[in-house]
Coordinates of N, CA, C and O in Angstrom, one line a residue:
M1 N 14.2 -2.1 29.8 CA 13.3 -1.2 28.4 C 13.0 -2.0 26.8 O 12.4 -1.9 26.1
N2 N 14.3 -2.2 26.8 CA 13.8 -3.0 25.4 C 13.6 -4.5 25.2 O 13.0 -5.8 24.3
I3 N 14.2 -4.8 27.0 CA 12.9 -6.6 27.3 C 11.5 -6.9 27.1 O 11.6 -7.5 26.5
I4 N 11.5 -5.3 27.7 CA 10.4 -5.1 27.6 C 9.4 -5.8 25.8 O 8.3 -6.0 26.2
R5 N 10.0 -3.5 24.9 CA 10.2 -4.5 24.2 C 9.7 -5.4 23.3 O 8.4 -5.6 22.9
S6 N 10.4 -6.5 23.8 CA 10.4 -7.6 22.7 C 9.7 -8.5 23.3 O 10.0 -9.4 22.8
D7 N 9.6 -8.7 25.0 CA 8.5 -9.8 25.4 C 7.2 -8.9 24.5 O 6.4 -9.9 24.7
L8 N 7.1 -7.1 24.8 CA 5.4 -7.8 23.7 C 5.8 -8.0 22.8 O 4.5 -8.3 22.2
T9 N 6.2 -6.7 21.9 CA 6.6 -8.1 20.4 C 6.3 -9.7 20.1 O 5.2 -9.8 19.0
A10 N 7.4 -10.1 20.8 CA 6.6 -11.5 21.0 C 5.7 -12.3 21.1 O 5.1 -12.9 20.3
E11 N 5.2 -11.5 22.0 CA 4.0 -11.7 21.9 C 2.7 -12.1 21.3 O 2.0 -12.4 20.6
V12 N 3.1 -10.1 20.2 CA 2.1 -9.9 19.6 C 1.9 -10.9 18.5 O 0.7 -10.7 17.6
T13 N 3.1 -11.6 18.2 CA 3.1 -11.5 17.0 C 3.3 -13.2 17.3 O 2.9 -13.6 15.6
A14 N 3.0 -13.2 18.7 CA 3.5 -14.9 18.0 C 1.8 -16.1 17.8 O 1.6 -16.5 16.9
G15 N 0.7 -14.5 18.1 CA -0.7 -15.3 18.3 C -0.4 -15.1 16.1 O -2.1 -14.9 15.9
V16 N -0.4 -14.1 15.1 CA -1.2 -13.4 14.1 C -0.5 -14.3 13.8 O 0.2 -15.5 13.1
T17 N -1.7 -15.1 12.2 CA -1.7 -16.1 11.1 C -2.1 -14.9 10.4 O -2.0 -13.8 9.8
A18 N -2.6 -15.0 8.9 CA -2.7 -14.8 7.8 C -3.2 -14.6 7.6 O -4.8 -14.3 8.2
S19 N -3.5 -12.9 7.2 CA -5.4 -12.4 7.3 C -5.8 -13.7 7.0 O -6.7 -13.8 5.4
P20 N -7.8 -13.1 7.4 CA -8.4 -14.2 6.7 C -8.4 -13.1 5.3 O -9.5 -13.6 5.0
Q21 N -9.2 -11.5 5.0 CA -8.9 -11.2 3.4 C -8.4 -11.9 2.7 O -9.1 -12.3 1.6
L22 N -7.4 -11.8 2.7 CA -5.9 -12.8 2.0 C -7.1 -14.1 2.0 O -7.6 -15.1 0.5
A23 N -6.9 -14.9 2.7 CA -7.3 -16.5 2.6 C -8.5 -16.2 2.2 O -9.2 -17.4 1.0
D24 N -9.5 -15.8 2.6 CA -11.0 -15.0 1.5 C -10.7 -14.6 1.0 O -11.5 -16.0 -0.4
K25 N -9.6 -14.3 -0.4 CA -9.4 -13.9 -1.7 C -8.6 -14.9 -2.4 O -9.4 -15.7 -3.4
E26 N -8.4 -15.7 -1.7 CA -7.7 -16.7 -2.0 C -8.9 -18.3 -2.4 O -8.3 -19.2 -3.1
D27 N -9.4 -18.5 -1.2 CA -11.1 -19.3 -1.9 C -11.5 -19.0 -2.9 O -12.2 -19.6 -3.0
R28 N -11.9 -17.5 -2.8 CA -12.1 -17.1 -3.4 C -12.0 -17.8 -5.0 O -13.0 -18.1 -6.4
G29 N -10.9 -17.3 -5.7 CA -10.0 -17.5 -6.2 C -9.9 -18.9 -6.9 O -9.9 -19.4 -8.1
E30 N -10.1 -19.9 -5.4 CA -9.8 -21.2 -6.5 C -11.3 -21.4 -6.6 O -11.1 -22.5 -7.3
R31 N -12.8 -20.6 -6.0 CA -13.6 -20.9 -6.3 C -14.2 -20.1 -8.5 O -14.6 -21.6 -8.4
I32 N -12.9 -19.5 -7.9 CA -13.5 -19.7 -9.7 C -13.1 -19.4 -10.4 O -13.4 -20.3 -11.5
R33 N -11.5 -21.1 -10.4 CA -10.6 -21.3 -10.9 C -11.5 -23.1 -11.2 O -12.1 -22.9 -11.9
S34 N -12.9 -23.8 -10.7 CA -13.3 -24.2 -10.5 C -14.8 -24.1 -11.3 O -14.6 -25.5 -11.9
Y35 N -14.8 -23.6 -10.9 CA -16.5 -22.4 -11.9 C -15.7 -22.5 -13.5 O -16.4 -23.4 -14.5
I36 N -14.7 -22.4 -13.0 CA -14.0 -21.9 -15.6 C -13.6 -23.6 -15.5 O -14.0 -23.9 -16.8
E37 N -13.2 -24.4 -14.8 CA -12.4 -25.4 -15.7 C -14.2 -26.7 -15.5 O -14.0 -27.5 -16.6
L38 N -15.2 -26.3 -14.5 CA -16.2 -26.9 -14.9 C -17.1 -26.2 -16.3 O -18.6 -26.7 -17.3
H39 N -16.8 -24.8 -16.7 CA -17.8 -24.6 -17.5 C -16.6 -23.4 -18.1 O -16.3 -22.3 -18.2
P40 N -15.8 -23.9 -19.3 CA -14.8 -23.6 -20.3 C -15.6 -22.8 -21.3 O -14.8 -21.7 -21.9
D41 N -17.0 -22.7 -21.5 CA -17.0 -20.8 -22.4 C -17.7 -19.7 -21.7 O -18.9 -18.8 -22.4
V42 N -18.1 -20.5 -20.1 CA -18.1 -19.1 -19.8 C -17.2 -17.5 -20.3 O -15.9 -18.0 -20.6
T43 N -18.2 -16.3 -19.9 CA -18.0 -15.7 -20.4 C -17.1 -14.2 -18.5 O -17.6 -14.8 -18.0
A44 N -16.4 -14.0 -19.5 CA -15.8 -13.3 -18.4 C -17.3 -12.2 -17.5 O -16.9 -11.7 -16.7
A45 N -17.8 -11.8 -18.1 CA -20.1 -11.1 -17.6 C -19.9 -11.9 -16.2 O -20.8 -11.3 -16.1
D46 N -20.3 -13.2 -16.9 CA -21.2 -14.1 -16.2 C -20.3 -14.7 -14.4 O -20.4 -14.9 -13.9
I47 N -19.0 -14.9 -15.4 CA -17.7 -15.2 -14.1 C -19.0 -13.9 -13.1 O -18.8 -13.8 -11.3
A48 N -18.2 -12.3 -13.0 CA -18.4 -10.5 -12.5 C -19.4 -11.1 -11.7 O -19.8 -10.5 -10.8
R49 N -21.0 -11.6 -12.4 CA -22.1 -11.3 -12.1 C -22.6 -12.7 -11.1 O -22.6 -12.7 -9.9
S50 N -21.9 -13.6 -11.2 CA -22.1 -15.0 -10.1 C -21.6 -14.9 -8.7 O -21.3 -15.3 -7.9
F51 N -19.7 -14.1 -9.1 CA -19.2 -14.0 -7.8 C -18.9 -12.9 -7.1 O -18.6 -12.2 -6.7
G52 N -19.3 -11.8 -7.3 CA -20.0 -10.9 -8.1 C -17.8 -9.8 -7.9 O -17.9 -9.2 -6.5
I53 N -17.8 -9.6 -8.7 CA -16.3 -9.5 -9.3 C -16.1 -8.5 -10.6 O -17.8 -8.8 -10.9
T54 N -15.5 -7.4 -10.4 CA -15.2 -6.6 -11.5 C -15.3 -7.9 -12.8 O -14.1 -8.8 -12.0
R55 N -15.8 -6.8 -14.2 CA -14.8 -7.8 -15.1 C -13.7 -7.8 -15.8 O -13.7 -8.6 -16.0
Q56 N -12.9 -6.8 -15.0 CA -11.9 -6.6 -15.2 C -11.2 -7.9 -14.5 O -9.8 -8.7 -14.8
T57 N -11.9 -8.4 -13.5 CA -10.7 -9.6 -12.7 C -11.3 -11.0 -13.0 O -10.2 -12.0 -13.4
A58 N -12.6 -10.8 -13.5 CA -12.6 -12.1 -13.9 C -12.8 -12.5 -15.7 O -11.8 -13.4 -15.2
S59 N -11.8 -11.8 -16.2 CA -10.6 -11.4 -17.5 C -10.3 -12.2 -17.2 O -9.0 -12.7 -17.6
R60 N -9.1 -11.6 -16.2 CA -7.7 -11.6 -15.3 C -7.8 -13.7 -14.5 O -7.0 -14.2 -15.1
H61 N -9.0 -14.0 -13.8 CA -8.8 -14.9 -13.8 C -8.9 -15.7 -15.6 O -8.7 -16.4 -15.6
L62 N -9.5 -15.5 -16.3 CA -9.7 -16.0 -17.4 C -9.0 -16.7 -18.1 O -8.3 -18.0 -18.9
S63 N -8.6 -15.3 -17.8 CA -6.2 -15.3 -19.0 C -5.9 -16.3 -18.5 O -5.1 -16.4 -19.3
K64 N -5.7 -16.6 -17.2 CA -4.9 -17.3 -16.6 C -5.4 -18.5 -16.8 O -3.6 -19.6 -16.4
M65 N -6.3 -18.7 -16.1 CA -7.0 -20.5 -16.6 C -6.8 -20.7 -18.1 O -6.4 -21.9 -18.2
R66 N -7.1 -19.8 -19.2 CA -6.5 -20.1 -20.6 C -5.3 -21.0 -20.6 O -4.9 -21.1 -21.4
M67 N -4.6 -19.0 -20.1 CA -2.3 -19.5 -20.3 C -2.2 -20.9 -19.8 O -1.6 -21.2 -20.0
A68 N -3.2 -22.0 -18.6 CA -2.5 -22.2 -17.9 C -3.1 -23.8 -18.9 O -1.9 -24.9 -18.7
H69 N -4.1 -23.9 -19.8 CA -4.6 -25.2 -20.2 C -4.0 -25.3 -21.6 O -3.3 -26.6 -21.3
E70 N -3.5 -24.1 -22.0 CA -3.1 -24.3 -23.2 C -1.4 -25.1 -23.0 O -0.8 -25.5 -24.0
E71 N -0.5 -24.2 -22.2 CA 0.6 -24.5 -21.7 C 0.8 -26.3 -21.2 O 2.1 -27.3 -21.3
G72 N -0.6 -26.6 -20.1 CA -1.0 -27.7 -20.3 C -1.0 -28.8 -21.0 O -1.0 -29.9 -21.4

């Protein structure tokens, strides 16, 4: 029974890749960061409208970018 179970789980886990949702979020985050770099005076409300995200999420992206810019 253990042999069968290990064979089944090996086949299932071998084909597993990163979650498409996670990849989409990473891609969207990269696009938002690029947008902020190109438009340094953009507001969280502008980002939220443009990318269809909440103002809180947009504000978080802005904060991260500004902190990274200040450190660098």
